[in-house]
Each structure stands twice: as structure tokens, then as C-alpha cells.
mmCIF file of C-alpha atoms in Angstrom:
data_model
loop_
_atom_site.group_PDB
_atom_site.id
_atom_site.type_symbol
_atom_site.label_atom_id
_atom_site.label_comp_id
_atom_site.label_asym_id
_atom_site.label_seq_id
_atom_site.Cartn_x
_atom_site.Cartn_y
_atom_site.Cartn_z
ATOM 1 C CA MET K 300 37.857 61.329 -64.602
ATOM 2 C CA ARG K 301 39.855 61.500 -61.640
ATOM 3 C CA ARG K 302 38.121 64.203 -58.645
ATOM 4 C CA THR K 303 38.956 67.652 -57.708
ATOM 5 C CA LEU K 304 40.189 68.093 -53.479
ATOM 6 C CA ILE K 305 39.230 71.219 -52.219
ATOM 7 C CA LEU K 306 41.150 72.156 -49.330
ATOM 8 C CA THR K 307 39.116 74.570 -46.617
ATOM 9 C CA ASP K 308 38.990 75.671 -44.381
ATOM 10 C CA ASP K 309 35.214 76.843 -44.839
ATOM 11 C CA LEU K 310 33.006 74.046 -45.622
ATOM 12 C CA GLY K 311 30.144 76.700 -46.638
ATOM 13 C CA ARG K 312 32.512 78.346 -48.540
ATOM 14 C CA GLY K 313 33.818 75.143 -50.000
ATOM 15 C CA GLU K 314 30.510 73.926 -51.462
ATOM 16 C CA ARG K 315 29.877 77.770 -53.220
ATOM 17 C CA LEU K 316 33.390 77.028 -54.906
ATOM 18 C CA ALA K 317 32.347 73.628 -55.994
ATOM 19 C CA ARG K 318 29.423 74.568 -57.430
ATOM 20 C CA ASN K 319 31.075 77.298 -59.613
ATOM 21 C CA LEU K 320 33.011 73.777 -61.219
ATOM 22 C CA GLY K 321 29.835 72.445 -62.578
ATOM 23 C CA ALA K 322 27.655 69.577 -60.938
ATOM 24 C CA ASP K 323 29.398 67.211 -62.945
ATOM 25 C CA ALA K 324 32.777 68.240 -61.542
ATOM 26 C CA GLY K 325 33.635 65.116 -59.474
ATOM 27 C CA VAL K 326 34.466 67.867 -56.559
ATOM 28 C CA LEU K 327 35.300 66.272 -53.006
ATOM 29 C CA LEU K 328 35.850 68.808 -50.176
ATOM 30 C CA HIS K 329 38.433 68.085 -47.307
ATOM 31 C CA ASP K 330 37.870 70.267 -44.495
ATOM 32 C CA LEU K 331 41.163 72.018 -44.032
ATOM 33 C CA TYR K 332 40.739 71.577 -39.624
ATOM 34 C CA GLY K 333 38.963 68.164 -39.579
ATOM 35 C CA ASP K 334 40.544 65.564 -37.868
ATOM 36 C CA ASP K 335 40.685 62.957 -41.269
ATOM 37 C CA ALA K 336 43.033 62.892 -43.264
ATOM 38 C CA PRO K 337 42.860 64.022 -47.736
ATOM 39 C CA PRO K 338 42.573 61.656 -49.205
ATOM 40 C CA ALA K 339 44.229 60.948 -52.081
ATOM 41 C CA GLY K 340 44.680 60.213 -55.913
ATOM 42 C CA SER K 341 42.902 63.132 -57.213
ATOM 43 C CA GLY K 342 43.116 65.654 -60.370
ATOM 44 C CA LEU K 343 43.070 68.279 -58.852
ATOM 45 C CA ILE K 344 43.704 70.714 -55.940
ATOM 46 C CA ILE K 345 42.685 73.779 -55.055
ATOM 47 C CA SER K 346 43.083 75.268 -51.789
ATOM 48 C CA ASP K 347 40.385 77.831 -50.958
ATOM 49 C CA VAL K 348 41.710 79.392 -47.376
ATOM 50 C CA SER K 349 40.559 82.505 -45.850
ATOM 51 C CA ALA K 350 44.158 83.616 -44.229
ATOM 52 C CA LEU K 351 47.154 82.251 -44.523
ATOM 53 C CA THR K 352 48.630 81.921 -41.622
ATOM 54 C CA SER K 353 51.521 80.047 -39.700
ATOM 55 C CA GLU K 354 48.974 77.419 -38.099
ATOM 56 C CA SER K 355 46.608 77.336 -41.941
ATOM 57 C CA VAL K 356 50.585 76.983 -44.289
ATOM 58 C CA ARG K 357 50.638 74.099 -41.651
ATOM 59 C CA ARG K 358 47.810 72.017 -41.888
ATOM 60 C CA LEU K 359 48.279 72.701 -46.142
ATOM 61 C CA ARG K 360 51.371 71.227 -46.539
ATOM 62 C CA GLN K 361 50.302 68.601 -44.408
ATOM 63 C CA ALA K 362 47.404 67.640 -46.465
ATOM 64 C CA LEU K 363 49.803 68.099 -49.317
ATOM 65 C CA THR K 364 52.085 65.683 -47.693
ATOM 66 C CA VAL K 365 48.999 63.161 -47.962
ATOM 67 C CA ALA K 366 47.188 63.882 -50.722
ATOM 68 C CA ARG K 367 49.272 64.881 -53.368
ATOM 69 C CA SER K 368 51.419 62.850 -56.341
ATOM 70 C CA PRO K 369 54.397 64.555 -57.976
ATOM 71 C CA ASP K 370 51.969 65.108 -61.358
ATOM 72 C CA THR K 371 49.042 66.659 -59.858
ATOM 73 C CA PRO K 372 48.203 70.317 -60.323
ATOM 74 C CA PHE K 373 47.576 72.334 -57.491
ATOM 75 C CA LEU K 374 45.936 75.699 -57.500
ATOM 76 C CA ALA K 375 45.735 78.149 -54.575
ATOM 77 C CA LEU K 376 42.673 80.432 -54.158
ATOM 78 C CA VAL K 377 44.597 83.411 -52.219
ATOM 79 C CA HIS K 378 42.166 86.174 -50.295
ATOM 80 C CA GLY K 379 43.374 88.843 -49.351
ATOM 81 C CA ASN K 380 46.814 90.422 -50.435
ATOM 82 C CA LEU K 381 47.944 88.644 -53.525
ATOM 83 C CA GLY K 382 51.200 88.969 -53.474
ATOM 84 C CA ARG K 383 52.057 87.720 -50.172
ATOM 85 C CA GLY K 384 49.368 84.632 -50.902
ATOM 86 C CA GLU K 385 51.567 84.533 -54.186
ATOM 87 C CA ILE K 386 54.586 84.141 -52.409
ATOM 88 C CA GLN K 387 53.184 81.246 -49.722
ATOM 89 C CA ALA K 388 51.074 79.477 -52.559
ATOM 90 C CA THR K 389 54.361 78.844 -54.277
ATOM 91 C CA ALA K 390 56.446 77.501 -51.001
ATOM 92 C CA LEU K 391 54.260 75.920 -50.365
ATOM 93 C CA GLY K 392 54.367 74.027 -54.480
ATOM 94 C CA ALA K 393 51.416 75.647 -56.283
ATOM 95 C CA THR K 394 50.883 75.255 -60.225
ATOM 96 C CA ARG K 395 48.716 78.047 -60.730
ATOM 97 C CA VAL K 396 47.847 81.120 -57.735
ATOM 98 C CA LEU K 397 44.652 83.037 -58.503
ATOM 99 C CA PRO K 398 42.607 85.916 -56.206
ATOM 100 C CA ALA K 399 39.846 84.165 -54.686
ATOM 101 C CA SER K 400 37.844 86.543 -56.288
ATOM 102 C CA ALA K 401 38.770 85.771 -59.904
ATOM 103 C CA ALA K 402 36.223 85.911 -62.246
ATOM 104 C CA HIS K 403 34.134 82.815 -62.759
ATOM 105 C CA ALA K 404 35.687 82.101 -66.576
ATOM 106 C CA LEU K 405 38.870 82.504 -65.454
ATOM 107 C CA LEU K 406 38.653 79.982 -62.759
ATOM 108 C CA LEU K 407 36.903 77.862 -65.195
ATOM 109 C CA ASN K 408 39.683 78.295 -67.711
ATOM 110 C CA THR K 409 42.438 77.529 -65.356
ATOM 111 C CA VAL K 410 40.807 74.407 -63.838
ATOM 112 C CA ALA K 411 40.289 72.925 -67.618
ATOM 113 C CA GLY K 412 43.503 73.831 -68.707
ATOM 114 C CA LEU K 413 45.047 72.116 -65.684
ATOM 115 C CA THR K 414 43.068 68.950 -65.271
ATOM 116 C CA ALA K 415 43.355 68.545 -69.637
ATOM 117 C CA VAL K 416 46.099 66.104 -69.230
ATOM 118 C CA GLY K 417 46.160 64.245 -72.500
ATOM 119 C CA ALA K 418 42.483 65.978 -73.760
ATOM 120 C CA ALA K 419 42.154 67.705 -76.650
ATOM 121 C CA GLN K 420 42.916 71.611 -75.835
ATOM 122 C CA PRO K 421 40.493 73.820 -76.773
ATOM 123 C CA THR K 422 41.339 76.750 -79.123
ATOM 124 C CA LYS K 423 43.306 79.538 -79.032
ATOM 125 C CA ARG K 424 41.107 81.355 -80.120
ATOM 126 C CA ILE K 425 37.700 79.726 -78.002
ATOM 127 C CA ASN K 426 39.750 80.839 -74.849
ATOM 128 C CA LEU K 427 40.096 84.057 -75.738
ATOM 129 C CA ASN K 428 36.957 85.214 -76.426
ATOM 130 C CA GLU K 429 36.274 83.450 -73.072
ATOM 131 C CA GLN K 430 38.725 85.560 -71.119
ATOM 132 C CA ALA K 431 37.919 88.904 -73.042
ATOM 133 C CA ALA K 432 34.835 88.267 -71.818
ATOM 134 C CA ALA K 433 34.940 87.768 -68.509
ATOM 135 C CA ALA K 434 38.241 91.058 -68.287
ATOM 136 C CA ARG K 435 35.262 93.208 -70.120
ATOM 137 C CA GLU K 436 32.967 92.275 -66.791
ATOM 138 C CA VAL K 437 35.363 92.732 -64.894
ATOM 139 C CA PHE K 438 36.073 95.891 -65.705
ATOM 140 C CA ALA K 439 32.164 97.015 -66.235
ATOM 141 C CA SER K 440 32.054 96.040 -62.377
ATOM 142 C CA ILE K 441 35.541 98.510 -61.890
ATOM 143 C CA PHE K 442 34.003 101.335 -64.255
ATOM 144 C CA ARG K 443 31.482 102.858 -62.025
ATOM 145 C CA ALA K 444 30.553 106.296 -60.964
ATOM 146 C CA ASP K 445 29.477 105.730 -57.327
ATOM 147 C CA GLY K 446 32.823 104.686 -55.987
ATOM 148 C CA PRO K 447 36.101 103.059 -56.457
ATOM 149 C CA PRO K 448 36.671 99.345 -57.342
ATOM 150 C CA SER K 449 37.704 96.976 -54.826
ATOM 151 C CA ALA K 450 41.840 95.853 -55.075
ATOM 152 C CA ALA K 451 40.243 93.074 -55.551
ATOM 153 C CA THR K 452 38.469 93.151 -57.850
ATOM 154 C CA VAL K 453 41.176 95.446 -60.289
ATOM 155 C CA GLU K 454 43.608 91.950 -59.022
ATOM 156 C CA SER K 455 41.232 89.379 -61.334
ATOM 157 C CA GLY K 456 41.447 92.263 -63.854
ATOM 158 C CA ALA K 457 44.485 92.346 -64.524
ATOM 159 C CA ALA K 458 45.274 88.293 -63.983
ATOM 160 C CA LEU K 459 42.747 87.809 -66.685
ATOM 161 C CA VAL K 460 44.243 90.325 -68.954
ATOM 162 C CA ASN K 461 48.315 88.639 -68.274
ATOM 163 C CA GLN K 462 46.702 85.030 -68.449
ATOM 164 C CA ALA K 463 45.331 85.952 -72.068
ATOM 165 C CA ILE K 464 48.549 87.789 -73.501
ATOM 166 C CA ARG K 465 50.718 84.804 -72.046
ATOM 167 C CA GLU K 466 48.720 82.426 -73.455
ATOM 168 C CA THR K 467 48.180 83.639 -77.466
ATOM 169 C CA LYS K 468 49.205 87.200 -79.233
ATOM 170 C CA ILE K 469 48.278 90.426 -78.358
ATOM 171 C CA ARG K 470 47.319 91.626 -82.214
ATOM 172 C CA ASP K 471 44.513 88.472 -81.375
ATOM 173 C CA TRP K 472 43.625 90.641 -78.274
ATOM 174 C CA LEU K 473 43.210 93.425 -79.600
ATOM 175 C CA ALA K 474 41.117 91.752 -82.094
ATOM 176 C CA VAL K 475 38.823 90.611 -80.275
ATOM 177 C CA VAL K 476 38.673 94.036 -78.080
ATOM 178 C CA ALA K 477 37.720 95.835 -80.715
ATOM 179 C CA SER K 478 34.182 93.917 -81.479
ATOM 180 C CA PHE K 479 33.345 95.503 -77.544
ATOM 181 C CA ASP K 480 30.916 98.775 -78.430
ATOM 182 C CA ASP K 481 31.570 100.711 -75.633
ATOM 183 C CA ASN K 482 34.458 103.428 -76.391
ATOM 184 C CA THR K 483 35.714 103.046 -72.573
ATOM 185 C CA HIS K 484 35.741 99.330 -72.454
ATOM 186 C CA ARG K 485 37.440 98.599 -75.404
ATOM 187 C CA HIS K 486 40.198 101.285 -74.664
ATOM 188 C CA CYS K 487 40.932 100.447 -71.483
ATOM 189 C CA LEU K 488 41.157 96.507 -71.931
ATOM 190 C CA SER K 489 42.869 97.139 -75.191
ATOM 191 C CA VAL K 490 45.425 99.390 -73.530
ATOM 192 C CA ALA K 491 45.808 96.949 -70.270
ATOM 193 C CA GLY K 492 46.538 94.293 -73.284
ATOM 194 C CA LEU K 493 49.583 96.761 -74.588
ATOM 195 C CA ALA K 494 50.674 97.009 -70.802
ATOM 196 C CA ALA K 495 50.731 93.652 -70.425
ATOM 197 C CA GLU K 496 52.832 92.427 -73.222
ATOM 198 C CA PHE K 497 55.170 95.675 -73.341
ATOM 199 C CA ALA K 498 55.322 94.135 -69.847
ATOM 200 C CA ARG K 499 56.377 90.272 -70.940
ATOM 201 C CA THR K 500 58.829 92.014 -73.668
ATOM 202 C CA LEU K 501 60.751 94.834 -71.064
ATOM 203 C CA GLY K 502 60.980 91.594 -69.125
ATOM 204 C CA LEU K 503 59.275 92.349 -66.083
ATOM 205 C CA ASN K 504 58.885 89.763 -63.379
ATOM 206 C CA GLU K 505 54.775 88.945 -62.713
ATOM 207 C CA SER K 506 54.010 90.575 -59.488
ATOM 208 C CA ASP K 507 55.619 93.991 -61.561
ATOM 209 C CA SER K 508 53.536 93.121 -64.926
ATOM 210 C CA ARG K 509 50.186 93.135 -62.887
ATOM 211 C CA HIS K 510 50.840 95.917 -61.218
ATOM 212 C CA LEU K 511 51.348 97.157 -65.207
ATOM 213 C CA VAL K 512 48.135 95.710 -66.199
ATOM 214 C CA LYS K 513 46.485 97.460 -63.269
ATOM 215 C CA GLY K 514 47.122 100.911 -63.891
ATOM 216 C CA ALA K 515 45.887 100.444 -67.460
ATOM 217 C CA LEU K 516 42.985 99.104 -66.014
ATOM 218 C CA LEU K 517 42.156 101.966 -64.148
ATOM 219 C CA HIS K 518 44.631 104.544 -65.823
ATOM 220 C CA ASP K 519 40.990 106.261 -67.068
ATOM 221 C CA ILE K 520 38.621 105.640 -64.525
ATOM 222 C CA GLY K 521 37.566 109.045 -63.892
ATOM 223 C CA LYS K 522 35.526 108.859 -67.141
ATOM 224 C CA ALA K 523 33.632 106.907 -64.962
ATOM 225 C CA LYS K 524 31.910 110.312 -64.163
ATOM 226 C CA ILE K 525 31.976 112.078 -67.726
ATOM 227 C CA PRO K 526 28.899 112.381 -69.095
ATOM 228 C CA ARG K 527 28.098 109.275 -71.449
ATOM 229 C CA ALA K 528 27.088 111.839 -74.462
ATOM 230 C CA ILE K 529 30.460 112.943 -74.453
ATOM 231 C CA LEU K 530 32.799 109.132 -73.679
ATOM 232 C CA ASN K 531 30.456 107.952 -76.784
ATOM 233 C CA LYS K 532 29.771 110.921 -79.092
ATOM 234 C CA PRO K 533 30.028 109.796 -82.639
ATOM 235 C CA ALA K 534 32.247 112.648 -83.536
ATOM 236 C CA PRO K 535 35.022 115.049 -82.568
ATOM 237 C CA LEU K 536 34.734 117.105 -79.153
ATOM 238 C CA THR K 537 34.038 120.558 -79.103
ATOM 239 C CA PRO K 538 36.707 122.345 -77.147
ATOM 240 C CA GLU K 539 33.669 122.688 -73.810
ATOM 241 C CA GLU K 540 32.897 118.521 -74.781
ATOM 242 C CA ARG K 541 37.080 118.349 -74.849
ATOM 243 C CA ARG K 542 37.721 120.562 -71.762
ATOM 244 C CA GLU K 543 35.536 118.728 -69.772
ATOM 245 C CA MET K 544 36.940 114.765 -71.444
ATOM 246 C CA ASP K 545 39.817 116.817 -69.486
ATOM 247 C CA ARG K 546 38.863 116.419 -66.164
ATOM 248 C CA HIS K 547 38.850 112.694 -65.745
ATOM 249 C CA PRO K 548 42.814 112.240 -64.575
ATOM 250 C CA ALA K 549 41.936 114.479 -61.759
ATOM 251 C CA ILE K 550 38.083 113.029 -61.199
ATOM 252 C CA GLY K 551 39.656 110.113 -61.283
ATOM 253 C CA HIS K 552 42.915 110.096 -59.302
ATOM 254 C CA ALA K 553 39.629 111.907 -56.585
ATOM 255 C CA MET K 554 37.664 109.175 -56.509
ATOM 256 C CA LEU K 555 40.791 106.938 -55.863
ATOM 257 C CA VAL K 556 43.066 108.638 -53.626
ATOM 258 C CA ASN K 557 41.054 107.826 -50.152
ATOM 259 C CA GLY K 558 41.139 104.165 -51.010
ATOM 260 C CA ASN K 559 43.781 101.117 -50.782
ATOM 261 C CA TYR K 560 45.441 102.459 -53.718
ATOM 262 C CA ASP K 561 49.314 102.612 -54.063
ATOM 263 C CA PRO K 562 50.931 106.353 -54.748
ATOM 264 C CA LEU K 563 52.274 104.599 -58.356
ATOM 265 C CA THR K 564 48.883 103.742 -59.141
ATOM 266 C CA LEU K 565 47.391 106.436 -58.064
ATOM 267 C CA ALA K 566 49.659 108.600 -60.423
ATOM 268 C CA VAL K 567 49.055 106.607 -63.512
ATOM 269 C CA VAL K 568 45.890 107.354 -62.929
ATOM 270 C CA ARG K 569 46.421 110.919 -62.529
ATOM 271 C CA SER K 570 49.476 111.989 -64.666
ATOM 272 C CA HIS K 571 49.598 110.181 -68.373
ATOM 273 C CA HIS K 572 48.493 112.521 -70.080
ATOM 274 C CA GLU K 573 51.678 114.040 -68.634
ATOM 275 C CA TYR K 574 54.108 114.601 -71.411
ATOM 276 C CA LEU K 575 58.020 114.210 -70.101
ATOM 277 C CA ASP K 576 58.822 118.345 -71.862
ATOM 278 C CA GLY K 577 55.724 119.785 -69.724
ATOM 279 C CA SER K 578 52.960 120.073 -72.158
ATOM 280 C CA GLY K 579 50.353 117.578 -70.746
ATOM 281 C CA TYR K 580 48.321 117.566 -68.242
ATOM 282 C CA PRO K 581 46.737 118.202 -65.608
ATOM 283 C CA ASP K 582 49.223 119.223 -64.106
ATOM 284 C CA GLY K 583 51.875 120.016 -66.186
ATOM 285 C CA LEU K 584 53.979 117.806 -64.382
ATOM 286 C CA CYS K 585 58.079 117.087 -66.735
ATOM 287 C CA GLY K 586 60.590 115.132 -66.542
ATOM 288 C CA GLN K 587 61.656 113.067 -63.501
ATOM 289 C CA GLU K 588 58.431 114.212 -62.266
ATOM 290 C CA ILE K 589 56.758 111.679 -64.421
ATOM 291 C CA PRO K 590 56.998 107.987 -63.259
ATOM 292 C CA ASP K 591 58.329 105.413 -65.516
ATOM 293 C CA LEU K 592 55.269 103.396 -64.631
ATOM 294 C CA VAL K 593 53.233 106.174 -65.742
ATOM 295 C CA ARG K 594 55.477 106.382 -69.123
ATOM 296 C CA LEU K 595 54.300 102.927 -70.032
ATOM 297 C CA ILE K 596 51.171 103.795 -69.374
ATOM 298 C CA THR K 597 51.687 106.916 -71.443
ATOM 299 C CA ILE K 598 52.750 104.884 -75.118
ATOM 300 C CA ALA K 599 50.827 102.235 -74.809
ATOM 301 C CA ASP K 600 47.129 104.835 -74.414
ATOM 302 C CA ILE K 601 49.152 106.787 -76.958
ATOM 303 C CA PHE K 602 49.174 103.437 -79.352
ATOM 304 C CA ALA K 603 46.180 102.051 -78.405
ATOM 305 C CA ALA K 604 44.356 105.332 -79.785
ATOM 306 C CA LEU K 605 45.936 105.471 -82.520
ATOM 307 C CA ILE K 606 44.714 101.892 -83.744
ATOM 308 C CA GLU K 607 41.574 102.668 -82.079
ATOM 309 C CA ALA K 608 37.761 102.470 -84.872
ATOM 310 C CA ARG K 609 36.090 105.288 -83.979
ATOM 311 C CA PRO K 610 33.322 106.803 -85.769
ATOM 312 C CA TYR K 611 34.108 109.764 -86.709
ATOM 313 C CA LYS K 612 38.138 107.783 -87.642
ATOM 314 C CA ALA K 613 39.391 104.617 -88.929
ATOM 315 C CA PRO K 614 42.195 102.776 -87.162
ATOM 316 C CA LYS K 615 46.104 103.792 -88.121
ATOM 317 C CA PRO K 616 47.836 100.783 -89.031
ATOM 318 C CA ALA K 617 50.093 99.523 -86.677
ATOM 319 C CA ARG K 618 53.591 100.991 -88.256
ATOM 320 C CA GLU K 619 51.665 104.481 -88.492
ATOM 321 C CA ALA K 620 50.714 104.986 -84.654
ATOM 322 C CA TYR K 621 54.603 103.781 -84.430
ATOM 323 C CA ALA K 622 56.104 106.586 -86.640
ATOM 324 C CA ILE K 623 53.404 108.993 -84.836
ATOM 325 C CA LEU K 624 54.822 107.762 -81.147
ATOM 326 C CA LYS K 625 58.090 108.107 -82.584
ATOM 327 C CA SER K 626 57.567 111.409 -83.823
ATOM 328 C CA MET K 627 56.566 112.841 -80.699
ATOM 329 C CA GLY K 628 60.215 113.149 -79.136
ATOM 330 C CA ALA K 629 60.666 115.059 -75.725
ATOM 331 C CA LYS K 630 57.620 114.673 -75.022
ATOM 332 C CA LEU K 631 57.419 110.656 -74.513
ATOM 333 C CA ASP K 632 61.288 108.900 -72.941
ATOM 334 C CA GLY K 633 62.531 107.582 -76.576
ATOM 335 C CA ASP K 634 64.460 104.235 -74.809
ATOM 336 C CA LEU K 635 60.826 103.639 -74.200
ATOM 337 C CA VAL K 636 59.552 104.365 -77.327
ATOM 338 C CA ARG K 637 62.465 102.149 -79.092
ATOM 339 C CA ALA K 638 61.923 99.204 -76.262
ATOM 340 C CA PHE K 639 57.873 99.538 -77.404
ATOM 341 C CA ALA K 640 58.807 98.879 -80.651
ATOM 342 C CA ALA K 641 58.602 95.286 -80.602
ATOM 343 C CA VAL K 642 54.845 95.584 -79.016
ATOM 344 C CA ALA K 643 54.355 97.633 -81.929
ATOM 345 C CA SER K 644 55.612 95.467 -83.781
ATOM 346 C CA ALA K 645 53.587 92.314 -82.806
ATOM 347 C CA CYS K 646 50.524 94.399 -83.117
ATOM 348 C CA ASP K 647 50.972 94.417 -86.827
ATOM 349 C CA VAL K 648 49.141 92.669 -89.437
ATOM 350 C CA PRO K 649 50.850 90.968 -91.069
ATOM 351 C CA GLN K 650 51.057 92.079 -94.829
ATOM 352 C CA ARG K 651 49.764 89.785 -97.782
ATOM 353 C CA ALA K 652 51.422 88.152 -100.660
ATOM 354 C CA SER K 653 50.099 89.442 -103.130
ATOM 355 C CA ALA K 654 49.361 87.009 -106.359
#
């Protein structure tokens, strides 16, 4: 197996990355600011540079010219602003781009996919289980009551979900996520998967898709401060418990409002239970007061809740859940509900032919 070459501006950090890739990975480090030229002939090149300044980009381009052959995959790890880093990495010819904070399983899956030339590929079910478990791990770090999650953590989770939905079927993602025991983990990861599939169906670009999935991952963040006894109650909520539960959008917004979150993401968190006819909560918004991104998440959120199993209710089939969405009429965006038909159809379990 050919070696993996890591181009780094911090050898200590590069060594930690090499250890994460495994002791038997045949990893070679190259100091981007050193005097020596990088070796050629690697099976994979990974760049791990803390800041893509004009000088580091110049050095990366120079190193890639020496080390990279036309068929060598190049994985760029981005620190800081992923959108800007993705543009710079793409200009350098990156095969894949990941946030440097990406979950361990996502990094290993990506490296395995880029280096498995001619090798037998693992089944999608095995990969999907690993990706879903990694997404759950990231979501657990997002869903904490002691403060808002870092933007990098949310980016990592969104990247995991988007990759899983690109590589498998939404029906399979939902089946794996349904096995999770925590109601909130299960629901938010289901909504995130549905949002990623919705984005794919609508033809959204990578940046917009990631933005939508980030909103899905964060939409119920306020539940981190709702008592567990209410969140995981194995029965319908009492009116008093329902009032407490209904506080979660405003709580979540308050958790994030002073962080580095854009207005649309904050709107998703606060307004995903608003309806176009003004009958939703917490602010009774209506019509154009509700942004398109919020409308998308609201549809995915309702659909996920309908198809999920709870101790006090059986999951509804995808067709029946979609019929309920359509029956909600003026509460939801009709054009988006019609567009969601393709997502609902992809979630439907095929009927077995009768004997």
C-alpha cells in the first residue's frame, strides 16, 4: 500500500493526525514551511494547515506540484471558516474537503474511500452504521445544557449527515437512526437526514445543503434544558408538561443568540413550530414573516415526528404521514409540501408482492 502524505504547518498536530489514521497507515509528514521538497508517489495527500493565507496557499500549490500525480486523491482539512476554506481547497484541486474537527469515524471513512483503489469496498450498511454512530456522537456534544455548541462541531455533524445521505438511501438512514434509544437524538438525526434528502431533491448546492442540515441539527437545541422526565416520558404529555415542552424554541434561541450563529439558523431554532396561517408558536408568525429555510425544516420536522415510533404510538407509514402534511393546507408552504413528495416516496418501505 502506498503511503499517505500529510502536508502540515504544525508537525505536532500532524503527528496527532497520523496517529488518528492508525499506526499501520504508512503516514509520512511534510513540514510545509521546511526547506525540503515533499516526496512523490503517495497514495493519498492530506493537507492540514491552520490558516489558508496567501503564503500557505502558495506553499501548498508548490508542494502539490511536486508530490501529486494526476490520479492521487487530495483531502483538504479546513480550520476555521469551512465555506471560505472549501473555495480555496477546491481551487487547489482538492478531491474532498472536511472540517479539521470532523468526527473520527468520518475522517477514517473518507480516507478509506479515497485510498481503496481496486480494493473490495465495505457494504453501505456497514458504512452507514458507522456514519450514523459518528453523527450521534457529534449530536451528543451539540445537545448539552451547559452552553451552545461550537460552530465547528455543528459543521462536522452536518458533513456527516450530508455524506451519509449522498452515499445511501434516506430510508436506510432512518432505519439505522430509529434504533437509537434517546428520543431527541433519534428525532433530530431523522430531521437532519430528511433535510439533506430534501436539499438533494431541490437541487440545492453543497453550501445551502449544509446550511439546511445545520439548522436541522440545531432546531431542538432548546430541549437540552427541558427536564428529561418530560423529554423521554413514555406517554402523552399533560397540558402542563406540554406548556413546558413548548418553551424549547425560545430557550434554544436564547442559548444561541449571543454565539456566532447567522440569523437564518437562529430563525430555524426559534420558529420551526410557526405556521403560515399564524397559528404556531412562540411568536404567532405568519406568511412572509417565516423564511423559506424555516418552512423546509418545519415540513421535515413534522414528517419525522409522524413516522417515528414512540412508546405511546406506532409509527405512521410514509404515505400516511405525507397525506397528513398535505391535509394541513394553509399552515404549510404548499409548493414545498409538493416538492417533499419525492422525499416521502423515498422513505416509503416497498410493499412485498403477495404470494
